[in-house]
XYZ file of C-alpha atoms in Angstrom:
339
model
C 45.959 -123.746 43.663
C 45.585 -123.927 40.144
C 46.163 -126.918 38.122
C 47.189 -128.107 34.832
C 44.131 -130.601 33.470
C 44.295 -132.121 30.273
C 40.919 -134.203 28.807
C 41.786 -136.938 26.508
C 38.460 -137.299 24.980
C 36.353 -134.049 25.033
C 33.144 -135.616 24.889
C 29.584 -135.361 27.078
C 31.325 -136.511 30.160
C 35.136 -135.218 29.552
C 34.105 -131.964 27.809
C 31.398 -131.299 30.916
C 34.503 -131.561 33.146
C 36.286 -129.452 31.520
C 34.393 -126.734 30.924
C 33.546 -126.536 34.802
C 37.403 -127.311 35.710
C 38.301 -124.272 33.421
C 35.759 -121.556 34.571
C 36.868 -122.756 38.195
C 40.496 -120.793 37.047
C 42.543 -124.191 36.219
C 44.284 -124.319 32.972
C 42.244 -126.861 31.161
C 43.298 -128.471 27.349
C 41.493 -130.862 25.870
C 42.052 -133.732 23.225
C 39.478 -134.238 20.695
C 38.617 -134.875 16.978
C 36.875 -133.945 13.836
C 34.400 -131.543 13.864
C 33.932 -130.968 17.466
C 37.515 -129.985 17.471
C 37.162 -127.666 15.425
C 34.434 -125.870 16.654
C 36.348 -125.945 20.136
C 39.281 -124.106 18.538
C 36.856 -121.374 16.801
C 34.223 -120.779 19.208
C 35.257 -122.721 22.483
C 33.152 -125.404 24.238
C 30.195 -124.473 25.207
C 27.983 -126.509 28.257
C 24.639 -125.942 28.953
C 22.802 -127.030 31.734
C 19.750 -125.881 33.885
C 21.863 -123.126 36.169
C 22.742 -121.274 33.137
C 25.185 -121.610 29.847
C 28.729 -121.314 30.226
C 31.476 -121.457 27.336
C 35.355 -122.154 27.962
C 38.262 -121.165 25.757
C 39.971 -124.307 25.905
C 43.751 -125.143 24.016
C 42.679 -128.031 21.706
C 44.285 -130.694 19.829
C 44.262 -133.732 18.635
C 47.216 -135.069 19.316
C 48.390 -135.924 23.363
C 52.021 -135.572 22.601
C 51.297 -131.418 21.777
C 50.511 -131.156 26.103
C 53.699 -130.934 28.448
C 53.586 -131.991 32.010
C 49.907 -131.969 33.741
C 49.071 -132.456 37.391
C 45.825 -134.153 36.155
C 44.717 -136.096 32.958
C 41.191 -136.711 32.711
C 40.112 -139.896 30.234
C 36.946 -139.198 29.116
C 36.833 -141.086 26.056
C 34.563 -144.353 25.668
C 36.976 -147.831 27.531
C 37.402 -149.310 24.580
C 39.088 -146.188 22.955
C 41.460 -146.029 25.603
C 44.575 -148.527 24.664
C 45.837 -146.927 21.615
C 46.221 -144.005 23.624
C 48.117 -144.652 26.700
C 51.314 -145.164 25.380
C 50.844 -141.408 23.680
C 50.451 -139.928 27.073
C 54.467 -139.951 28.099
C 54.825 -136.074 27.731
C 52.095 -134.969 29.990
C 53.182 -137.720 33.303
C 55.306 -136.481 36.116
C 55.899 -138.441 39.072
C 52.798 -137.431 41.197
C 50.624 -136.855 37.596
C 46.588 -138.045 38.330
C 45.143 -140.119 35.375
C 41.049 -140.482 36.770
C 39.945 -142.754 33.815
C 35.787 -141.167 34.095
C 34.276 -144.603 32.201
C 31.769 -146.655 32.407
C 31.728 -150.408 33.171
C 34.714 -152.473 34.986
C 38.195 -150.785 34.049
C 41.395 -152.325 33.160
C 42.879 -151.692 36.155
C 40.350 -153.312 38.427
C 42.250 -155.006 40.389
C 45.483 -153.033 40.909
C 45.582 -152.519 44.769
C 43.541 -155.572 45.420
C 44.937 -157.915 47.794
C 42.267 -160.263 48.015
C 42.161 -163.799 46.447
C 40.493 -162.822 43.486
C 43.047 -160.343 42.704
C 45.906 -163.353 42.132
C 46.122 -165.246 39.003
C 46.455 -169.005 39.238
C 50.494 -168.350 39.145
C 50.577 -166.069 41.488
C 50.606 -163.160 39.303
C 48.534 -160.170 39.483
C 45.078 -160.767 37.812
C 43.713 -159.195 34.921
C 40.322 -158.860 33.221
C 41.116 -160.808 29.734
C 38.606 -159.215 27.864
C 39.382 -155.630 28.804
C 43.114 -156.652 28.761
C 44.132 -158.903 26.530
C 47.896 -159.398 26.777
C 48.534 -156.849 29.437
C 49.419 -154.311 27.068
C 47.528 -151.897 28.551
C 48.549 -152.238 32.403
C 52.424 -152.099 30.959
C 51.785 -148.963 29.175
C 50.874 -146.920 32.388
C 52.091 -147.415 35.621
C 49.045 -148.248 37.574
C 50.092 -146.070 40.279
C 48.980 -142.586 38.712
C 45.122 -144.056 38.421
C 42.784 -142.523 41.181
C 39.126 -144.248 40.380
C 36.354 -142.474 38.951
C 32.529 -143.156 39.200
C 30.704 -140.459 37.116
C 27.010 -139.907 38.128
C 25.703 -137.700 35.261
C 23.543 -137.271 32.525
C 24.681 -135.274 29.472
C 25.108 -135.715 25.511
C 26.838 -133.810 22.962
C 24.208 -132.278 21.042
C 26.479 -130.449 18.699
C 30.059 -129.869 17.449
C 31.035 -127.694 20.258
C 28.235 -127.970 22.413
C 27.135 -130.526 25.504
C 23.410 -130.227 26.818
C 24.106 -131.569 30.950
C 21.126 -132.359 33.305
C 23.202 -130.343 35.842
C 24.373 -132.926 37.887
C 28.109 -133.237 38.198
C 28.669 -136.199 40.901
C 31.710 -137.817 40.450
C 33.000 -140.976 43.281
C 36.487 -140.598 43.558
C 38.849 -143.047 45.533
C 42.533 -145.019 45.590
C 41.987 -148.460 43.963
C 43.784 -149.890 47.386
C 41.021 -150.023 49.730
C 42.017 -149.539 53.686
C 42.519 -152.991 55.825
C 39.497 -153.852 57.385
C 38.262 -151.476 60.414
C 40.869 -148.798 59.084
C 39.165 -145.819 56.782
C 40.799 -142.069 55.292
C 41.534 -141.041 52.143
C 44.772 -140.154 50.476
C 46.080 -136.645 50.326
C 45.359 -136.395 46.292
C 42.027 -137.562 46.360
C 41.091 -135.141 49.129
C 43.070 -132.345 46.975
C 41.339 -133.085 43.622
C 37.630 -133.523 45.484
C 38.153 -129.740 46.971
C 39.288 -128.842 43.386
C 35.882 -130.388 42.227
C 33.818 -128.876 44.494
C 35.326 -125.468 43.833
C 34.834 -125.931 40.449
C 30.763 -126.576 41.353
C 31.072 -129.963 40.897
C 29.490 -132.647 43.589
C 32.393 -134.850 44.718
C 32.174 -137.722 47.035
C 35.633 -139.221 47.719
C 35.846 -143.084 49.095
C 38.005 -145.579 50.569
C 36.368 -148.311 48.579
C 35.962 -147.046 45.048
C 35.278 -150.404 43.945
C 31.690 -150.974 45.645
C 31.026 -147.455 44.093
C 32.253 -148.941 40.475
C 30.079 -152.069 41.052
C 26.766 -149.520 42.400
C 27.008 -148.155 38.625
C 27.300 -151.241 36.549
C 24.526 -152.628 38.076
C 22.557 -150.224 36.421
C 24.341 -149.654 33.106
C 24.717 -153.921 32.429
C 21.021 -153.351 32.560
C 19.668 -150.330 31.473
C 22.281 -149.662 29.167
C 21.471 -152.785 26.852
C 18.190 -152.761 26.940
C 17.712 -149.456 25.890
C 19.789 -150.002 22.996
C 18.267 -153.758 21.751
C 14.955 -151.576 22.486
C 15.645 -147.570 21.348
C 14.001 -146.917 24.611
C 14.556 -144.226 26.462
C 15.541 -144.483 30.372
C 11.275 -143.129 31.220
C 9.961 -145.627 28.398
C 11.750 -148.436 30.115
C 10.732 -147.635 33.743
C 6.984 -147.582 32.124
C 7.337 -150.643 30.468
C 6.702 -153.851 33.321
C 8.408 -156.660 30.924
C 11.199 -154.664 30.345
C 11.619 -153.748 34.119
C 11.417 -157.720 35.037
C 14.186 -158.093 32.565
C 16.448 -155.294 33.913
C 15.612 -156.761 37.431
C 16.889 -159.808 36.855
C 19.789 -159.086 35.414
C 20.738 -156.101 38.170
C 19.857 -159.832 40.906
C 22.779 -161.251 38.738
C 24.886 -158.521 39.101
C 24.428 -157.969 42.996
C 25.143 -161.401 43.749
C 28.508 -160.987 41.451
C 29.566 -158.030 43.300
C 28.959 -159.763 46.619
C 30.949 -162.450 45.473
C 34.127 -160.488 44.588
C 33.861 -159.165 48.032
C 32.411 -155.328 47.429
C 28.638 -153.893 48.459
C 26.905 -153.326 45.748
C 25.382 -150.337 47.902
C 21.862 -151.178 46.723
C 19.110 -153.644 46.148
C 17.693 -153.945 42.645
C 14.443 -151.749 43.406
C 16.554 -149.216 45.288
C 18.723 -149.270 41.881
C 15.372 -149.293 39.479
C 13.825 -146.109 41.634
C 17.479 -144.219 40.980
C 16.831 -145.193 37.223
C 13.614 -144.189 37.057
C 14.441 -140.504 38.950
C 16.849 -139.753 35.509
C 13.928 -139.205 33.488
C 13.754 -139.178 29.316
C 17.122 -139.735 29.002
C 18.654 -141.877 26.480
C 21.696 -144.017 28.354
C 25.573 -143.682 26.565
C 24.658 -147.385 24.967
C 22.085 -145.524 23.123
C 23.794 -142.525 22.121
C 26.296 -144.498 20.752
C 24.511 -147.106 18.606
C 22.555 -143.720 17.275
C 25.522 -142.558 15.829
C 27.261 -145.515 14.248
C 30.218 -145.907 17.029
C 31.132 -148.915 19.060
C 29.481 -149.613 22.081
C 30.854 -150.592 25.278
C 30.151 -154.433 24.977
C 32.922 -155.695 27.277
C 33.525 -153.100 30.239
C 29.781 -153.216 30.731
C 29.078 -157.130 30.195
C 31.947 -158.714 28.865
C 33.920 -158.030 32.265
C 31.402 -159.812 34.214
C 30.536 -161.858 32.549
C 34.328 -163.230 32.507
C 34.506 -162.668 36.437
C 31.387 -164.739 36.983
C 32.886 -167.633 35.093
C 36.044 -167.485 37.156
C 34.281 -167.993 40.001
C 31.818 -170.427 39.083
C 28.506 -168.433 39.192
C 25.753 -168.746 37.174
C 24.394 -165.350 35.273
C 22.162 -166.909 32.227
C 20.160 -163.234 31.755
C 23.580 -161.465 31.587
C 25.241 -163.661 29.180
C 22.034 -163.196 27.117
C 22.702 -159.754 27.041
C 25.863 -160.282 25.926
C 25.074 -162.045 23.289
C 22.673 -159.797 21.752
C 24.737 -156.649 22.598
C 28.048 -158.289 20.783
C 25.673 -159.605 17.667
C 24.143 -155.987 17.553
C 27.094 -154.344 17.909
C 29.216 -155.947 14.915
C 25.954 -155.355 12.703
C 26.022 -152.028 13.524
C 29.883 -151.524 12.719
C 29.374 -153.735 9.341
C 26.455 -151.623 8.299
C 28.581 -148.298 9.046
């Protein structure tokens, strides 16, 4: 059955999704900006990728509030650009409406659906990530209850207005942010519907029951690779081949395992396990470094900040992560001063 997809945030990620969701027969619109909106309207979004080069006709716009009602809205815009626009949403929800937020690092929502310790605030209340969430704004602004979880496992970049260069690999880890009781396991009826829609749309889906782990098997490698390649201008190849950098990204991915462990989620991997799936990418230059190449903000908290903040919570020691912190956040605000 065909849906009705909207993609706030048309970018590498977003616009590859789109472009496959569209040519799989669902009617796909797309929010985006500037330039690359333009060229959308005229020419359509083109994605190319080793099977071939595809281009969708895609309605465009800048604005959320010129959608109606979707049965799926796809945020594929950087975390940090995501607040301002949930409350501009409103016309595309309907009750049973899917928002898969397809970012990088710990989300806002991270523990919605939790019902472990860590997931209660010292009054009781439901927990938040601070840094991510400062006043709550964001949770209030959506109801929680649309979000299905999204892990994207891809490489691709936006090489011009228009136009996304993909390595072809469209995995995405979809799940419910309430994970089953212990011993239980199944997934929900609408993340089994949208992972046939993904697959039919040539995607590689692989639905959980404990999207967490999968969002914790990521950061491991972005809170590593991720900085370092942008403190270095390294690509993901030069890093691998470099041994000093390597130690550094292993320690810090140590860090990040025990974290994970801590908040009750497998981290799915080992750091070498996680360095050999890094070094299988290839010359590839990771988001972090995309971004600082072009001037925009880079994903300092969902990547670091977030963990850094759950570590301290729970009383757990992560010296090379708060490093990286600290150098990310001090090149960061040069880089937006300089801009």
């Amino acid at each position: 059955m065909a849906m009705r997809v909207v993609v706030v945030g048309a970018g590498a990620v977003g616009g590859s999704l789109a472009v496959k969701l569209a040519r799989a027969g669902h009617a796909v619109g797309v929010v985006a900006r500037g330039a690359h909106l333009q060229a959308i309207r005229a020419r359509g979004l083109r994605l190319q990728d080793p099977a071939g080069d595809e281009t969708a006709q895609l309605q465009a716009s800048d604005r959320p509030e010129d959608f109606g009602p979707q049965d799926l809205i796809v945020l594929g815009m950087k975390a940090h650009q995501i607040a301002p626009l949930l409350p501009r949403l409103g016309s595309m929800l309907q009750q049973d409406t899917v928002v898969l937020p397809a970012i990088n690092g710990l989300p806002w929502w991270y523990f919605h659906g939790d019902t472990s310790p860590q997931a209660l605030a010292a009054d009781g209340s439901a927990a938040r990530i601070a840094c991510l969430d400062p006043d709550g704004s964001m949770a209030g602004a959506l109801d929680l209850a649309h979000i299905v979880g999204c892990v994207v496992h891809s490489a691709s970049e936006v090489t011009a207005p228009g136009v996304i260069k993909a390595n072809g690999q469209y995995r995405y880890v979809i799940g419910e942010p309430a994970h089953p009781a212990q011993g239980t396991a199944g997934l929900s009826p609408r993340v089994e519907a949208l992972a046939a829609a993904l697959r039919e749309a040539g995607c590689d889906p692989k639905p959980t029951a404990r999207i967490r782990d999968a969002i914790w098997m990521k950061l491991i490698g972005n809170a590593s690779f991720n900085p370092v390649a942008a403190l270095t201008r390294a690509r993901m190849d030069q890093i691998c081949a470099s041994p000093g950098l390597l130690d550094l990204v292993r320690g810090v991915m140590q860090e990040l395992i025990a974290l994970t462990r801590a908040y009750g989620c497998d981290p799915q991997v080992d750091a070498e396990k996680r360095i050999a799936i890094g070094r299988g990418i290839g010359p590839v230059k990771p988001s972090t470094l995309q971004d600082l190449e072009r001037g925009r903000p880079l994903e300092v908290q969902p990547l670091l900040g977030a963990p850094v903040e759950l570590a301290r919570r729970a009383g757990i020691a992560m010296p090379l992560t708060e490093a990286m912190l600290a150098l990310l956040t001090e090149l960061d605000s040069r880089t937006q001063r300089a801009a």
